[in-house]
PDB file of C-alpha atoms and ligand atoms in Angstrom:
ATOM      1  CA  MET A   1      46.843 -11.569  50.563  1.00 86.00           C
ATOM      2  CA  SER A   2      48.792 -11.728  53.806  1.00 96.00           C
ATOM      3  CA  ILE A   3      49.073  -8.872  56.366  1.00 97.00           C
ATOM      4  CA  THR A   4      52.711  -8.568  55.043  1.00 97.00           C
ATOM      5  CA  ASP A   5      51.493  -8.277  51.468  1.00 97.00           C
ATOM      6  CA  ASN A   6      48.891  -5.718  52.411  1.00 97.00           C
ATOM      7  CA  ILE A   7      51.267  -3.525  54.354  1.00 97.00           C
ATOM      8  CA  LYS A   8      53.812  -3.587  51.480  1.00 96.00           C
ATOM      9  CA  ALA A   9      51.214  -2.729  48.851  1.00 96.00           C
ATOM     10  CA  ILE A  10      49.752   0.208  50.976  1.00 97.00           C
ATOM     11  CA  LYS A  11      53.130   1.546  51.900  1.00 95.00           C
ATOM     12  CA  ASN A  12      54.180   1.403  48.259  1.00 94.00           C
ATOM     13  CA  GLU A  13      51.202   3.352  47.289  1.00 94.00           C
ATOM     14  CA  ILE A  14      51.212   6.050  49.876  1.00 95.00           C
ATOM     15  CA  GLU A  15      54.832   6.672  50.673  1.00 88.00           C
ATOM     16  CA  SER A  16      55.558   7.765  47.088  1.00 89.00           C
ATOM     17  CA  VAL A  17      53.401  10.751  48.058  1.00 90.00           C
ATOM     18  CA  ALA A  18      54.839  11.165  51.568  1.00 92.00           C
ATOM     19  CA  VAL A  19      51.785   9.952  53.425  1.00 97.00           C
ATOM     20  CA  LYS A  20      52.281   7.985  56.637  1.00 98.00           C
ATOM     21  CA  LEU A  21      50.343   4.781  57.547  1.00 98.00           C
ATOM     22  CA  VAL A  22      48.587   4.270  60.897  1.00 98.00           C
ATOM     23  CA  ALA A  23      47.793   0.571  61.001  1.00 98.00           C
ATOM     24  CA  VAL A  24      44.576   0.316  62.869  1.00 98.00           C
ATOM     25  CA  SER A  25      44.902  -2.890  64.926  1.00 98.00           C
ATOM     26  CA  LYS A  26      41.888  -2.677  67.265  1.00 97.00           C
ATOM     27  CA  THR A  27      40.309  -6.075  67.959  1.00 96.00           C
ATOM     28  CA  LYS A  28      43.179  -7.802  66.264  1.00 97.00           C
ATOM     29  CA  PRO A  29      45.596 -10.131  68.189  1.00 97.00           C
ATOM     30  CA  ASN A  30      49.325  -9.443  68.946  1.00 98.00           C
ATOM     31  CA  GLU A  31      50.463 -11.942  66.391  1.00 98.00           C
ATOM     32  CA  ASP A  32      48.773  -9.946  63.517  1.00 98.00           C
ATOM     33  CA  ILE A  33      50.476  -6.778  64.906  1.00 98.00           C
ATOM     34  CA  LEU A  34      53.898  -8.512  65.016  1.00 98.00           C
ATOM     35  CA  GLU A  35      53.444  -9.630  61.427  1.00 98.00           C
ATOM     36  CA  ALA A  36      52.818  -6.014  60.356  1.00 98.00           C
ATOM     37  CA  TYR A  37      55.737  -4.929  62.619  1.00 98.00           C
ATOM     38  CA  ASN A  38      58.056  -7.393  60.855  1.00 98.00           C
ATOM     39  CA  ALA A  39      56.982  -6.007  57.568  1.00 97.00           C
ATOM     40  CA  GLY A  40      58.392  -2.692  58.747  1.00 96.00           C
ATOM     41  CA  GLN A  41      55.235  -1.026  60.211  1.00 97.00           C
ATOM     42  CA  ARG A  42      55.875   1.044  63.375  1.00 98.00           C
ATOM     43  CA  ILE A  43      52.715   3.170  63.766  1.00 98.00           C
ATOM     44  CA  PHE A  44      49.668   1.421  65.251  1.00 98.00           C
ATOM     45  CA  GLY A  45      46.262   2.742  65.982  1.00 98.00           C
ATOM     46  CA  GLU A  46      43.840   1.604  68.772  1.00 98.00           C
ATOM     47  CA  ASN A  47      40.585   3.056  69.840  1.00 97.00           C
ATOM     48  CA  GLN A  48      40.230   1.492  73.334  1.00 97.00           C
ATOM     49  CA  VAL A  49      42.596   2.507  76.228  1.00 98.00           C
ATOM     50  CA  GLN A  50      42.525  -0.969  77.881  1.00 98.00           C
ATOM     51  CA  GLU A  51      43.288  -2.809  74.735  1.00 98.00           C
ATOM     52  CA  MET A  52      46.087  -0.425  73.838  1.00 98.00           C
ATOM     53  CA  LEU A  53      47.664  -0.865  77.385  1.00 98.00           C
ATOM     54  CA  GLU A  54      47.717  -4.606  76.975  1.00 98.00           C
ATOM     55  CA  LYS A  55      49.239  -4.433  73.579  1.00 98.00           C
ATOM     56  CA  TYR A  56      51.702  -1.824  74.673  1.00 98.00           C
ATOM     57  CA  GLU A  57      52.927  -3.994  77.579  1.00 98.00           C
ATOM     58  CA  ALA A  58      53.250  -7.043  75.247  1.00 98.00           C
ATOM     59  CA  LEU A  59      54.768  -5.659  72.086  1.00 98.00           C
ATOM     60  CA  PRO A  60      58.030  -4.140  71.059  1.00 98.00           C
ATOM     61  CA  LYS A  61      58.819  -0.751  72.577  1.00 98.00           C
ATOM     62  CA  ASP A  62      59.761   1.004  69.476  1.00 98.00           C
ATOM     63  CA  ILE A  63      56.070   0.955  68.305  1.00 98.00           C
ATOM     64  CA  GLN A  64      54.410   4.330  68.152  1.00 98.00           C
ATOM     65  CA  TRP A  65      50.954   4.132  69.539  1.00 98.00           C
ATOM     66  CA  HIS A  66      48.137   6.369  68.197  1.00 98.00           C
ATOM     67  CA  LEU A  67      44.825   6.576  69.840  1.00 98.00           C
ATOM     68  CA  VAL A  68      42.330   7.037  67.096  1.00 97.00           C
ATOM     69  CA  GLY A  69      38.986   6.783  68.892  1.00 89.00           C
ATOM     70  CA  HIS A  70      37.181   8.871  71.352  1.00 93.00           C
ATOM     71  CA  LEU A  71      39.057   9.357  74.581  1.00 96.00           C
ATOM     72  CA  GLN A  72      37.414   9.875  78.007  1.00 96.00           C
ATOM     73  CA  SER A  73      39.271  12.313  80.300  1.00 97.00           C
ATOM     74  CA  ASN A  74      39.405   9.774  83.182  1.00 97.00           C
ATOM     75  CA  LYS A  75      41.500   7.384  80.945  1.00 98.00           C
ATOM     76  CA  VAL A  76      44.188  10.025  79.886  1.00 98.00           C
ATOM     77  CA  LYS A  77      46.506   9.021  82.797  1.00 98.00           C
ATOM     78  CA  TYR A  78      46.859   5.401  81.636  1.00 98.00           C
ATOM     79  CA  ILE A  79      48.279   6.346  78.234  1.00 98.00           C
ATOM     80  CA  ALA A  80      50.054   9.532  79.077  1.00 98.00           C
ATOM     81  CA  PRO A  81      53.479   7.924  79.767  1.00 98.00           C
ATOM     82  CA  PHE A  82      53.889   6.478  76.284  1.00 98.00           C
ATOM     83  CA  ILE A  83      51.188   7.698  73.723  1.00 98.00           C
ATOM     84  CA  SER A  84      52.710   8.987  70.480  1.00 98.00           C
ATOM     85  CA  LEU A  85      49.675  10.836  69.122  1.00 98.00           C
ATOM     86  CA  ILE A  86      46.030  11.380  70.285  1.00 98.00           C
ATOM     87  CA  HIS A  87      43.926  11.766  67.073  1.00 98.00           C
ATOM     88  CA  GLY A  88      40.522  12.475  68.664  1.00 95.00           C
ATOM     89  CA  VAL A  89      40.805  15.537  70.848  1.00 98.00           C
ATOM     90  CA  ASP A  90      37.328  17.219  70.739  1.00 96.00           C
ATOM     91  CA  SER A  91      37.132  19.449  73.798  1.00 96.00           C
ATOM     92  CA  LEU A  92      39.024  22.006  75.858  1.00 97.00           C
ATOM     93  CA  LYS A  93      38.262  19.980  78.916  1.00 97.00           C
ATOM     94  CA  LEU A  94      40.009  16.877  77.455  1.00 98.00           C
ATOM     95  CA  LEU A  95      43.004  18.914  76.310  1.00 98.00           C
ATOM     96  CA  ILE A  96      43.339  20.346  79.883  1.00 98.00           C
ATOM     97  CA  GLU A  97      43.455  16.816  81.238  1.00 98.00           C
ATOM     98  CA  ILE A  98      45.984  15.617  78.668  1.00 98.00           C
ATOM     99  CA  ASN A  99      48.152  18.584  79.515  1.00 98.00           C
ATOM    100  CA  LYS A 100      47.877  17.748  83.235  1.00 98.00           C
ATOM    101  CA  GLN A 101      48.951  14.198  82.701  1.00 98.00           C
ATOM    102  CA  ALA A 102      51.690  15.157  80.170  1.00 98.00           C
ATOM    103  CA  LEU A 103      53.162  17.413  82.942  1.00 98.00           C
ATOM    104  CA  LYS A 104      53.041  14.662  85.500  1.00 98.00           C
ATOM    105  CA  ASN A 105      55.059  12.553  83.070  1.00 98.00           C
ATOM    106  CA  ASN A 106      57.380  15.332  82.085  1.00 98.00           C
ATOM    107  CA  ARG A 107      56.329  15.158  78.432  1.00 98.00           C
ATOM    108  CA  VAL A 108      54.671  17.194  75.678  1.00 98.00           C
ATOM    109  CA  ILE A 109      51.910  15.049  74.116  1.00 98.00           C
ATOM    110  CA  ASP A 110      51.031  15.639  70.467  1.00 98.00           C
ATOM    111  CA  CYS A 111      47.350  15.960  69.682  1.00 98.00           C
ATOM    112  CA  LEU A 112      45.057  16.346  66.672  1.00 98.00           C
ATOM    113  CA  LEU A 113      41.895  18.259  66.898  1.00 98.00           C
ATOM    114  CA  GLN A 114      38.984  16.178  65.671  1.00 97.00           C
ATOM    115  CA  ILE A 115      36.776  18.135  63.387  1.00 97.00           C
ATOM    116  CA  TYR A 116      33.219  17.145  62.753  1.00 95.00           C
ATOM    117  CA  ILE A 117      32.810  16.738  58.905  1.00 93.00           C
ATOM    118  CA  ALA A 118      30.392  13.966  58.398  1.00 90.00           C
ATOM    119  CA  ASP A 119      26.735  14.129  57.637  1.00 85.00           C
ATOM    120  CA  GLU A 120      25.995  11.780  60.553  1.00 80.00           C
ATOM    121  CA  GLU A 121      24.893  12.208  64.079  1.00 74.00           C
ATOM    122  CA  THR A 122      27.061   9.601  65.715  1.00 63.00           C
ATOM    123  CA  LYS A 123      30.505  10.913  64.998  1.00 62.00           C
ATOM    124  CA  PHE A 124      32.480  12.944  67.657  1.00 83.00           C
ATOM    125  CA  GLY A 125      34.249  16.172  66.883  1.00 94.00           C
ATOM    126  CA  LEU A 126      34.389  19.865  66.993  1.00 96.00           C
ATOM    127  CA  GLY A 127      32.432  22.115  64.643  1.00 95.00           C
ATOM    128  CA  PHE A 128      34.528  24.584  62.676  1.00 95.00           C
ATOM    129  CA  ASP A 129      33.442  27.461  64.938  1.00 96.00           C
ATOM    130  CA  GLU A 130      34.197  25.420  68.121  1.00 96.00           C
ATOM    131  CA  ALA A 131      37.694  24.687  66.884  1.00 97.00           C
ATOM    132  CA  ILE A 132      38.445  28.371  66.366  1.00 98.00           C
ATOM    133  CA  GLU A 133      36.890  29.182  69.727  1.00 98.00           C
ATOM    134  CA  LEU A 134      39.147  26.608  71.409  1.00 98.00           C
ATOM    135  CA  LEU A 135      42.306  27.865  69.776  1.00 98.00           C
ATOM    136  CA  GLU A 136      41.530  31.378  70.721  1.00 97.00           C
ATOM    137  CA  SER A 137      40.755  30.771  74.277  1.00 98.00           C
ATOM    138  CA  GLN A 138      43.048  31.840  76.964  1.00 97.00           C
ATOM    139  CA  GLU A 139      42.870  28.454  78.661  1.00 97.00           C
ATOM    140  CA  PHE A 140      44.169  26.880  75.550  1.00 97.00           C
ATOM    141  CA  THR A 141      47.093  29.279  75.274  1.00 95.00           C
ATOM    142  CA  ALA A 142      48.147  28.471  78.834  1.00 97.00           C
ATOM    143  CA  LEU A 143      48.713  24.777  78.076  1.00 98.00           C
ATOM    144  CA  LYS A 144      52.415  24.067  77.697  1.00 98.00           C
ATOM    145  CA  ASN A 145      52.455  20.197  77.851  1.00 98.00           C
ATOM    146  CA  ILE A 146      50.298  19.581  74.766  1.00 98.00           C
ATOM    147  CA  ARG A 147      51.166  20.262  71.173  1.00 98.00           C
ATOM    148  CA  ILE A 148      48.380  20.500  68.408  1.00 98.00           C
ATOM    149  CA  VAL A 149      50.098  19.127  65.355  1.00 98.00           C
ATOM    150  CA  GLY A 150      47.086  19.046  63.125  1.00 98.00           C
ATOM    151  CA  LEU A 151      43.513  18.055  62.494  1.00 98.00           C
ATOM    152  CA  MET A 152      41.567  14.859  62.062  1.00 98.00           C
ATOM    153  CA  GLY A 153      38.292  13.964  60.524  1.00 97.00           C
ATOM    154  CA  ILE A 154      36.052  11.143  59.595  1.00 96.00           C
ATOM    155  CA  ALA A 155      33.920  11.276  56.438  1.00 96.00           C
ATOM    156  CA  THR A 156      30.416  10.097  56.102  1.00 94.00           C
ATOM    157  CA  ASN A 157      30.198   6.368  55.618  1.00 92.00           C
ATOM    158  CA  SER A 158      28.785   6.787  52.084  1.00 91.00           C
ATOM    159  CA  GLU A 159      28.802   5.136  48.654  1.00 92.00           C
ATOM    160  CA  ASN A 160      29.020   8.579  47.139  1.00 95.00           C
ATOM    161  CA  PRO A 161      32.743   9.559  46.329  1.00 96.00           C
ATOM    162  CA  LYS A 162      31.558  13.195  45.621  1.00 97.00           C
ATOM    163  CA  GLN A 163      30.291  13.650  49.092  1.00 97.00           C
ATOM    164  CA  ILE A 164      33.325  12.092  50.618  1.00 97.00           C
ATOM    165  CA  LYS A 165      35.549  14.300  48.547  1.00 98.00           C
ATOM    166  CA  GLU A 166      33.618  17.401  49.595  1.00 98.00           C
ATOM    167  CA  GLU A 167      33.968  16.605  53.271  1.00 97.00           C
ATOM    168  CA  PHE A 168      37.778  16.125  53.011  1.00 98.00           C
ATOM    169  CA  TYR A 169      38.121  19.183  50.903  1.00 98.00           C
ATOM    170  CA  GLU A 170      36.321  21.226  53.679  1.00 97.00           C
ATOM    171  CA  LEU A 171      38.824  19.775  56.276  1.00 98.00           C
ATOM    172  CA  GLN A 172      41.701  20.587  54.138  1.00 98.00           C
ATOM    173  CA  THR A 173      40.472  24.135  53.710  1.00 98.00           C
ATOM    174  CA  LEU A 174      40.048  24.538  57.543  1.00 98.00           C
ATOM    175  CA  PHE A 175      43.430  23.056  58.068  1.00 98.00           C
ATOM    176  CA  LYS A 176      45.159  25.564  55.816  1.00 98.00           C
ATOM    177  CA  GLY A 177      43.196  28.443  57.409  1.00 98.00           C
ATOM    178  CA  ILE A 178      44.095  27.357  60.934  1.00 98.00           C
ATOM    179  CA  LYS A 179      47.635  26.780  59.839  1.00 98.00           C
ATOM    180  CA  SER A 180      47.986  30.434  58.610  1.00 98.00           C
ATOM    181  CA  SER A 181      46.062  31.985  61.406  1.00 97.00           C
ATOM    182  CA  TYR A 182      47.408  30.184  64.481  1.00 97.00           C
ATOM    183  CA  PHE A 183      50.373  28.094  63.520  1.00 97.00           C
ATOM    184  CA  ARG A 184      52.149  30.061  60.905  1.00 96.00           C
ATOM    185  CA  ASN A 185      55.553  29.819  62.497  1.00 95.00           C
ATOM    186  CA  GLU A 186      55.100  26.212  63.795  1.00 96.00           C
ATOM    187  CA  ASP A 187      56.517  23.553  61.512  1.00 97.00           C
ATOM    188  CA  SER A 188      55.107  20.796  63.845  1.00 98.00           C
ATOM    189  CA  PHE A 189      51.541  21.787  62.756  1.00 98.00           C
ATOM    190  CA  LYS A 190      51.555  19.752  59.585  1.00 98.00           C
ATOM    191  CA  GLU A 191      49.343  16.601  60.008  1.00 98.00           C
ATOM    192  CA  LEU A 192      46.044  16.039  58.470  1.00 98.00           C
ATOM    193  CA  SER A 193      44.590  12.676  59.537  1.00 98.00           C
ATOM    194  CA  MET A 194      41.871  11.544  57.127  1.00 98.00           C
ATOM    195  CA  GLY A 195      41.033   8.413  55.159  1.00 98.00           C
ATOM    196  CA  MET A 196      40.298   4.844  56.277  1.00 98.00           C
ATOM    197  CA  SER A 197      40.165   1.618  54.201  1.00 97.00           C
ATOM    198  CA  ALA A 198      37.233   2.688  52.240  1.00 96.00           C
ATOM    199  CA  ASP A 199      38.214   6.293  51.471  1.00 97.00           C
ATOM    200  CA  TYR A 200      41.929   6.785  51.809  1.00 98.00           C
ATOM    201  CA  SER A 201      42.583   7.383  48.199  1.00 97.00           C
ATOM    202  CA  ILE A 202      40.176  10.305  48.082  1.00 98.00           C
ATOM    203  CA  ALA A 203      41.650  11.580  51.301  1.00 98.00           C
ATOM    204  CA  ILE A 204      45.160  11.576  49.939  1.00 98.00           C
ATOM    205  CA  GLU A 205      43.917  13.526  46.874  1.00 97.00           C
ATOM    206  CA  GLN A 206      42.708  16.016  49.366  1.00 98.00           C
ATOM    207  CA  GLY A 207      45.916  16.411  51.230  1.00 98.00           C
ATOM    208  CA  SER A 208      45.865  13.884  53.858  1.00 98.00           C
ATOM    209  CA  THR A 209      49.255  13.222  55.635  1.00 98.00           C
ATOM    210  CA  LEU A 210      48.164  10.212  57.803  1.00 98.00           C
ATOM    211  CA  VAL A 211      45.825   7.526  56.782  1.00 98.00           C
ATOM    212  CA  ARG A 212      44.218   5.223  59.343  1.00 98.00           C
ATOM    213  CA  ILE A 213      43.785   1.820  57.851  1.00 98.00           C
ATOM    214  CA  GLY A 214      42.451  -1.277  59.542  1.00 98.00           C
ATOM    215  CA  SER A 215      40.474  -3.729  57.478  1.00 97.00           C
ATOM    216  CA  ASP A 216      42.571  -3.334  54.327  1.00 97.00           C
ATOM    217  CA  ILE A 217      45.515  -4.612  56.253  1.00 98.00           C
ATOM    218  CA  PHE A 218      44.214  -7.012  58.907  1.00 98.00           C
ATOM    219  CA  GLY A 219      40.884  -8.192  57.241  1.00 95.00           C
ATOM    220  CA  SER A 220      37.417  -7.272  58.423  1.00 93.00           C
ATOM    221  CA  ARG A 221      36.428  -7.091  62.083  1.00 89.00           C
ATOM    222  CA  LEU A 222      33.485  -8.782  63.676  1.00 75.00           C
ATOM    223  CA  VAL A 223      33.025  -5.836  66.152  1.00 58.00           C
ATOM    224  CA  GLY A 224      34.491  -2.320  66.579  1.00 47.00           C
TER     225      GLY A 224
HETATM  226  C1  PLP B   1      38.479   1.602  63.097  1.00 55.60           C
HETATM  227  C2  PLP B   1      38.989   3.003  62.734  1.00 55.60           C
HETATM  228  C3  PLP B   1      39.668   3.154  61.513  1.00 55.60           C
HETATM  229  C4  PLP B   1      40.055   2.011  60.570  1.00 55.60           C
HETATM  230  O1  PLP B   1      38.882   1.657  59.898  1.00 55.60           O
HETATM  231  P1  PLP B   1      38.994   0.661  58.593  1.00 55.60           P
HETATM  232  O2  PLP B   1      37.733   0.895  57.974  1.00 55.60           O
HETATM  233  O3  PLP B   1      39.082  -0.712  59.138  1.00 55.60           O
HETATM  234  O4  PLP B   1      40.143   0.990  57.816  1.00 55.60           O
HETATM  235  C5  PLP B   1      40.185   4.535  61.313  1.00 55.60           C
HETATM  236  N1  PLP B   1      39.857   5.445  61.992  1.00 55.60           N
HETATM  237  C6  PLP B   1      39.204   5.358  63.065  1.00 55.60           C
HETATM  238  C7  PLP B   1      38.841   6.525  64.080  1.00 55.60           C
HETATM  239  C8  PLP B   1      38.660   4.085  63.558  1.00 55.60           C
HETATM  240  O5  PLP B   1      38.007   3.984  64.621  1.00 55.60           O
END
């Protein structure tokens, strides 16, 4: 199967249920991204700022770039002029920096709060209580150049579909709770970014609106 075939097959599967595809192109060359682009894909995800910058410079300007990995505060300034969505926001400090750089660029930057749902030590993210605390803080309310459009989570890398389903279910429940408590009147709070190559079908059953798929499109990665 070519990249074109993979894109078409996945889009066919997910667009019928109104789920959007983030094609995660980290470590992959520009020619692979262009093949996906020519198959109609416009949203691409990267997890390294430097790599995203190089690709942004070289590739068509109507690509919407999503940062899917952990973002360090000191790198926000490089992506602030063009980033379409930041998936991995996991602290107020980072949000304050994104707001500052967005203001400098005269923009409002869309962000997802990354919530910790996995049964693993290595994953970044906010606990449920920390997310609520952030949303209720005065510092957060004062930020006018960021917009929280939803939540993101990464399930445990597990062979057990029941466990993955439960983790996505918990995130969906939190999403609904946060929506009704803090964003009831904001239509823009609507994205639930969950699901990768191995678990996106389960994620869609649990209400995902954005799936982040790399290896099922571009083939396996040696690193990253
Ligand atoms: C790499 C990555 C993906 C894509 O993973 P695949 O298993 O290749 O689909 C999705 N989300 C994040 C946060 C990633 O870092």
